[in-house]
Amino acid sequence: MATRTCLAIILAAGEGTRMKSAVPKVLHAVGGRPMLGHVLATVTGSGAAIAVVVGPGAEAVTAYVGKAAPGATTHVQAERLGTAHAVLAARDAIAKGYDDVLVLYGDTPLIGAASLKRIRDELAAGADVTVAGFRPHDPTGYGRLIEN
């Protein structure tokens, strides 16, 4: 069986206004590394191509991506019109025709290689879409994933 190709689109265009900081949210350090750095390291280790979606004026994020993942491309989401719109900012990368396209968030530093493998295994087994979620002890502040 041929190896499946994969594109990981990392959404990193958020301003992080609730953090009350001039530093872009994805560049805040967790465990000695920017949150985005953890996600980039996980994706780089998976062998996927990487497209990072940044917001306008995100020179610091773009510069960090260039150092942390030199093979990654960056794509500017000129207007913030939601998650699907952010993904479409990377349409040039998507158009290359990868077998799998993963959409990840740059502010989720705990995403692990095993999770990405499980998602890709489901896709390889024939799933049209795979969604990963979690059940926090306290869901306050998180979005909801309604399964049924």
PDB file of C-alpha atoms in Angstrom:
ATOM      1  CA  MET A   1       0.000   0.000   0.000  1.00  0.00           C
ATOM      2  CA  ALA A   2       1.329   3.457  -0.898  1.00  0.00           C
ATOM      3  CA  THR A   3       2.098   5.945   1.832  1.00  0.00           C
ATOM      4  CA  ARG A   4      -0.642   8.538   2.189  1.00  0.00           C
ATOM      5  CA  THR A   5       0.321  12.184   1.847  1.00  0.00           C
ATOM      6  CA  CYS A   6      -0.757  14.669   4.486  1.00  0.00           C
ATOM      7  CA  LEU A   7      -1.104  18.414   4.901  1.00  0.00           C
ATOM      8  CA  ALA A   8      -1.431  19.847   8.396  1.00  0.00           C
ATOM      9  CA  ILE A   9      -3.039  23.277   8.438  1.00  0.00           C
ATOM     10  CA  ILE A  10      -2.255  25.009  11.719  1.00  0.00           C
ATOM     11  CA  LEU A  11      -4.550  27.906  12.553  1.00  0.00           C
ATOM     12  CA  ALA A  12      -2.509  30.645  14.230  1.00  0.00           C
ATOM     13  CA  ALA A  13      -4.308  33.852  13.242  1.00  0.00           C
ATOM     14  CA  GLY A  14      -6.019  34.578  16.552  1.00  0.00           C
ATOM     15  CA  GLU A  15      -5.158  37.805  18.298  1.00  0.00           C
ATOM     16  CA  GLY A  16      -5.460  36.442  21.821  1.00  0.00           C
ATOM     17  CA  THR A  17      -7.163  39.594  23.101  1.00  0.00           C
ATOM     18  CA  ARG A  18      -8.430  37.780  26.207  1.00  0.00           C
ATOM     19  CA  MET A  19      -4.803  37.230  27.222  1.00  0.00           C
ATOM     20  CA  LYS A  20      -4.338  41.003  27.515  1.00  0.00           C
ATOM     21  CA  SER A  21      -0.885  40.844  25.963  1.00  0.00           C
ATOM     22  CA  ALA A  22       0.816  42.362  22.936  1.00  0.00           C
ATOM     23  CA  VAL A  23       2.399  38.948  22.288  1.00  0.00           C
ATOM     24  CA  PRO A  24       0.393  36.853  19.802  1.00  0.00           C
ATOM     25  CA  LYS A  25      -1.439  34.085  21.661  1.00  0.00           C
ATOM     26  CA  VAL A  26       0.367  31.235  19.881  1.00  0.00           C
ATOM     27  CA  LEU A  27       3.756  32.666  20.884  1.00  0.00           C
ATOM     28  CA  HIS A  28       3.055  32.533  24.621  1.00  0.00           C
ATOM     29  CA  ALA A  29       5.389  29.986  26.179  1.00  0.00           C
ATOM     30  CA  VAL A  30       4.169  26.787  27.795  1.00  0.00           C
ATOM     31  CA  GLY A  31       6.838  24.464  29.136  1.00  0.00           C
ATOM     32  CA  GLY A  32       9.637  26.672  27.806  1.00  0.00           C
ATOM     33  CA  ARG A  33       8.417  26.796  24.208  1.00  0.00           C
ATOM     34  CA  PRO A  34       5.744  28.837  22.422  1.00  0.00           C
ATOM     35  CA  MET A  35       2.435  26.979  22.148  1.00  0.00           C
ATOM     36  CA  LEU A  36       2.818  27.020  18.374  1.00  0.00           C
ATOM     37  CA  GLY A  37       6.273  25.458  18.746  1.00  0.00           C
ATOM     38  CA  HIS A  38       4.812  22.393  20.440  1.00  0.00           C
ATOM     39  CA  VAL A  39       2.274  21.931  17.643  1.00  0.00           C
ATOM     40  CA  LEU A  40       4.914  22.464  14.934  1.00  0.00           C
ATOM     41  CA  ALA A  41       7.230  19.907  16.567  1.00  0.00           C
ATOM     42  CA  THR A  42       4.456  17.303  16.710  1.00  0.00           C
ATOM     43  CA  VAL A  43       3.450  17.856  13.098  1.00  0.00           C
ATOM     44  CA  THR A  44       7.048  17.959  11.861  1.00  0.00           C
ATOM     45  CA  GLY A  45       7.607  14.580  13.496  1.00  0.00           C
ATOM     46  CA  SER A  46       4.595  13.146  11.650  1.00  0.00           C
ATOM     47  CA  GLY A  47       6.069  13.836   8.220  1.00  0.00           C
ATOM     48  CA  ALA A  48       3.131  15.996   7.121  1.00  0.00           C
ATOM     49  CA  ALA A  49       3.553  19.108   5.013  1.00  0.00           C
ATOM     50  CA  ILE A  50       2.758  22.185   7.094  1.00  0.00           C
ATOM     51  CA  ALA A  51       0.706  25.278   6.238  1.00  0.00           C
ATOM     52  CA  VAL A  52       0.320  27.863   9.002  1.00  0.00           C
ATOM     53  CA  VAL A  53      -2.485  30.414   8.769  1.00  0.00           C
ATOM     54  CA  VAL A  54      -1.551  33.754  10.329  1.00  0.00           C
ATOM     55  CA  GLY A  55      -3.370  37.031  10.731  1.00  0.00           C
ATOM     56  CA  PRO A  56      -2.444  40.354   9.209  1.00  0.00           C
ATOM     57  CA  GLY A  57       0.511  41.964  10.926  1.00  0.00           C
ATOM     58  CA  ALA A  58       1.685  38.647  12.327  1.00  0.00           C
ATOM     59  CA  GLU A  59       5.326  39.114  11.399  1.00  0.00           C
ATOM     60  CA  ALA A  60       6.502  37.640  14.716  1.00  0.00           C
ATOM     61  CA  VAL A  61       4.473  34.466  14.147  1.00  0.00           C
ATOM     62  CA  THR A  62       5.705  34.162  10.555  1.00  0.00           C
ATOM     63  CA  ALA A  63       9.314  34.651  11.683  1.00  0.00           C
ATOM     64  CA  TYR A  64       8.904  32.002  14.381  1.00  0.00           C
ATOM     65  CA  VAL A  65       7.450  29.511  11.893  1.00  0.00           C
ATOM     66  CA  GLY A  66      10.422  30.142   9.585  1.00  0.00           C
ATOM     67  CA  LYS A  67      12.839  29.193  12.359  1.00  0.00           C
ATOM     68  CA  ALA A  68      10.884  26.365  14.002  1.00  0.00           C
ATOM     69  CA  ALA A  69       9.663  24.666  10.810  1.00  0.00           C
ATOM     70  CA  PRO A  70      11.685  25.920   7.819  1.00  0.00           C
ATOM     71  CA  GLY A  71       9.721  23.824   5.313  1.00  0.00           C
ATOM     72  CA  ALA A  72       6.354  25.213   6.405  1.00  0.00           C
ATOM     73  CA  THR A  73       4.429  27.734   4.364  1.00  0.00           C
ATOM     74  CA  THR A  74       2.480  30.626   5.865  1.00  0.00           C
ATOM     75  CA  HIS A  75      -0.805  31.973   4.589  1.00  0.00           C
ATOM     76  CA  VAL A  76      -2.465  35.214   5.659  1.00  0.00           C
ATOM     77  CA  GLN A  77      -6.124  35.255   6.635  1.00  0.00           C
ATOM     78  CA  ALA A  78      -6.815  38.892   5.755  1.00  0.00           C
ATOM     79  CA  GLU A  79     -10.212  38.963   7.518  1.00  0.00           C
ATOM     80  CA  ARG A  80     -11.247  36.856  10.474  1.00  0.00           C
ATOM     81  CA  LEU A  81     -14.478  35.258   9.284  1.00  0.00           C
ATOM     82  CA  GLY A  82     -14.415  31.977  11.173  1.00  0.00           C
ATOM     83  CA  THR A  83     -12.616  28.659  11.178  1.00  0.00           C
ATOM     84  CA  ALA A  84     -13.619  27.498   7.689  1.00  0.00           C
ATOM     85  CA  HIS A  85     -12.522  30.842   6.265  1.00  0.00           C
ATOM     86  CA  ALA A  86      -9.180  30.459   8.048  1.00  0.00           C
ATOM     87  CA  VAL A  87      -8.683  27.010   6.516  1.00  0.00           C
ATOM     88  CA  LEU A  88      -9.426  28.430   3.065  1.00  0.00           C
ATOM     89  CA  ALA A  89      -6.587  30.919   3.506  1.00  0.00           C
ATOM     90  CA  ALA A  90      -4.350  27.881   2.849  1.00  0.00           C
ATOM     91  CA  ARG A  91      -6.192  26.938  -0.353  1.00  0.00           C
ATOM     92  CA  ASP A  92      -2.945  27.012  -2.387  1.00  0.00           C
ATOM     93  CA  ALA A  93      -1.527  24.286  -0.160  1.00  0.00           C
ATOM     94  CA  ILE A  94      -4.796  22.314  -0.160  1.00  0.00           C
ATOM     95  CA  ALA A  95      -4.889  22.425  -3.969  1.00  0.00           C
ATOM     96  CA  LYS A  96      -1.760  20.269  -4.129  1.00  0.00           C
ATOM     97  CA  GLY A  97      -4.036  17.283  -3.554  1.00  0.00           C
ATOM     98  CA  TYR A  98      -2.941  15.637  -0.315  1.00  0.00           C
ATOM     99  CA  ASP A  99      -4.663  12.414   0.723  1.00  0.00           C
ATOM    100  CA  ASP A 100      -5.240  13.708   4.253  1.00  0.00           C
ATOM    101  CA  VAL A 101      -5.757  17.265   5.462  1.00  0.00           C
ATOM    102  CA  LEU A 102      -5.522  17.873   9.208  1.00  0.00           C
ATOM    103  CA  VAL A 103      -6.764  21.123  10.721  1.00  0.00           C
ATOM    104  CA  LEU A 104      -5.045  21.927  14.006  1.00  0.00           C
ATOM    105  CA  TYR A 105      -5.003  24.892  16.334  1.00  0.00           C
ATOM    106  CA  GLY A 106      -1.749  26.685  17.130  1.00  0.00           C
ATOM    107  CA  ASP A 107      -2.805  27.193  20.740  1.00  0.00           C
ATOM    108  CA  THR A 108      -3.186  23.494  21.600  1.00  0.00           C
ATOM    109  CA  PRO A 109       0.323  22.546  22.721  1.00  0.00           C
ATOM    110  CA  LEU A 110      -0.701  19.161  24.116  1.00  0.00           C
ATOM    111  CA  ILE A 111      -1.749  17.606  20.801  1.00  0.00           C
ATOM    112  CA  GLY A 112       0.398  14.519  20.450  1.00  0.00           C
ATOM    113  CA  ALA A 113       1.744  12.340  17.687  1.00  0.00           C
ATOM    114  CA  ALA A 114      -0.447   9.427  18.820  1.00  0.00           C
ATOM    115  CA  SER A 115      -3.582  11.541  18.324  1.00  0.00           C
ATOM    116  CA  LEU A 116      -2.524  12.528  14.817  1.00  0.00           C
ATOM    117  CA  LYS A 117      -1.786   8.893  13.997  1.00  0.00           C
ATOM    118  CA  ARG A 118      -5.223   7.770  15.203  1.00  0.00           C
ATOM    119  CA  ILE A 119      -6.905  10.437  13.079  1.00  0.00           C
ATOM    120  CA  ARG A 120      -4.905   9.462  10.011  1.00  0.00           C
ATOM    121  CA  ASP A 121      -5.541   5.754  10.612  1.00  0.00           C
ATOM    122  CA  GLU A 122      -9.292   6.440  10.575  1.00  0.00           C
ATOM    123  CA  LEU A 123      -8.956   8.359   7.311  1.00  0.00           C
ATOM    124  CA  ALA A 124      -6.868   5.560   5.768  1.00  0.00           C
ATOM    125  CA  ALA A 125      -9.568   3.085   6.826  1.00  0.00           C
ATOM    126  CA  GLY A 126     -12.129   5.011   4.782  1.00  0.00           C
ATOM    127  CA  ALA A 127     -13.576   7.702   7.033  1.00  0.00           C
ATOM    128  CA  ASP A 128     -14.576  10.829   5.110  1.00  0.00           C
ATOM    129  CA  VAL A 129     -14.025  13.067   8.152  1.00  0.00           C
ATOM    130  CA  THR A 130     -12.531  12.462  11.575  1.00  0.00           C
ATOM    131  CA  VAL A 131     -12.987  14.866  14.473  1.00  0.00           C
ATOM    132  CA  ALA A 132     -10.980  14.705  17.693  1.00  0.00           C
ATOM    133  CA  GLY A 133     -12.317  16.138  20.923  1.00  0.00           C
ATOM    134  CA  PHE A 134     -11.860  15.780  24.666  1.00  0.00           C
ATOM    135  CA  ARG A 135     -13.914  15.808  27.861  1.00  0.00           C
ATOM    136  CA  PRO A 136     -12.500  18.337  30.328  1.00  0.00           C
ATOM    137  CA  HIS A 137     -13.335  18.155  34.010  1.00  0.00           C
ATOM    138  CA  ASP A 138     -14.581  21.752  33.761  1.00  0.00           C
ATOM    139  CA  PRO A 139     -15.779  22.661  30.245  1.00  0.00           C
ATOM    140  CA  THR A 140     -16.065  26.389  31.017  1.00  0.00           C
ATOM    141  CA  GLY A 141     -14.477  28.408  28.242  1.00  0.00           C
ATOM    142  CA  TYR A 142     -14.334  25.570  25.712  1.00  0.00           C
ATOM    143  CA  GLY A 143     -16.386  25.125  22.575  1.00  0.00           C
ATOM    144  CA  ARG A 144     -18.791  22.215  22.344  1.00  0.00           C
ATOM    145  CA  LEU A 145     -18.668  19.174  20.112  1.00  0.00           C
ATOM    146  CA  ILE A 146     -22.169  17.795  19.698  1.00  0.00           C
ATOM    147  CA  GLU A 147     -21.949  14.193  18.520  1.00  0.00           C
ATOM    148  CA  ASN A 148     -25.616  13.416  17.860  1.00  0.00           C
TER     149      ASN A 148
END
